[in-house]
């Protein structure tokens, strides 16, 4: 955009609407959240605007929390597998970094059982590296430590 202020206002406005998605999760069933908001969250996690990505990580956490709170563990696991495929195995650094930030948010918010995190996300987080062996820096190391009870 030619006007940086217009771009900033657009990003801010977009972020505000996305924050509202987090609030409306409780109004919908876990099936509706999985079928509709999951796709929105996955798309927002790849947004070019950093603020939108940060909000989307919180949305991912809320979606997982909804799945596990409702006993929809299979839907939660399907969502986790999508996160792994889309972000952990992403050839771009920003995708792998998003995965590390998502994992960090999951641990910080305690939105799923930590044994499930250790079983389904931690191995992928540990293996999440780029073509030259670089790992994303998002607190992933502290996430691994927290899973082993070193909080």
CSV table of C-alpha atoms in Angstrom, one decimal, residues 100-115 117-118 122 125-126 138-151:
chain,number,residue,atom,x,y,z
A,100,UNK,CA,6.7,-23.1,17.8
A,101,UNK,CA,4.6,-20.1,18.9
A,102,UNK,CA,1.4,-22.2,18.8
A,103,UNK,CA,3.1,-24.9,20.9
A,104,UNK,CA,4.3,-22.3,23.4
A,105,UNK,CA,0.7,-20.8,23.6
A,106,UNK,CA,-0.7,-24.3,24.2
A,107,UNK,CA,1.6,-24.9,27.1
A,108,UNK,CA,1.2,-21.5,28.6
A,109,UNK,CA,-2.6,-21.7,28.5
A,110,UNK,CA,-2.7,-25.3,29.5
A,111,UNK,CA,-5.5,-25.9,27.0
A,112,UNK,CA,-4.9,-29.6,26.6
A,113,UNK,CA,-3.6,-32.5,28.8
A,114,UNK,CA,0.2,-32.3,28.9
A,115,UNK,CA,0.5,-36.0,28.3
A,117,UNK,CA,0.9,-32.5,24.2
A,118,UNK,CA,4.0,-34.7,24.9
A,122,UNK,CA,6.4,-32.5,21.4
A,125,UNK,CA,8.3,-29.6,17.9
A,126,UNK,CA,11.6,-31.3,18.7
A,138,UNK,CA,9.7,-19.2,20.0
A,139,UNK,CA,10.2,-20.5,23.4
A,140,UNK,CA,10.1,-24.0,22.0
A,141,UNK,CA,13.0,-25.0,24.2
A,142,UNK,CA,11.2,-23.8,27.3
A,143,UNK,CA,8.1,-25.6,26.1
A,144,UNK,CA,10.0,-28.9,26.0
A,145,UNK,CA,11.4,-28.2,29.4
A,146,UNK,CA,8.0,-27.5,30.8
A,147,UNK,CA,6.7,-30.8,29.5
A,148,UNK,CA,9.3,-32.6,31.4
A,149,UNK,CA,8.2,-30.8,34.6
A,150,UNK,CA,10.9,-28.2,34.8
A,151,UNK,CA,8.5,-25.3,35.1
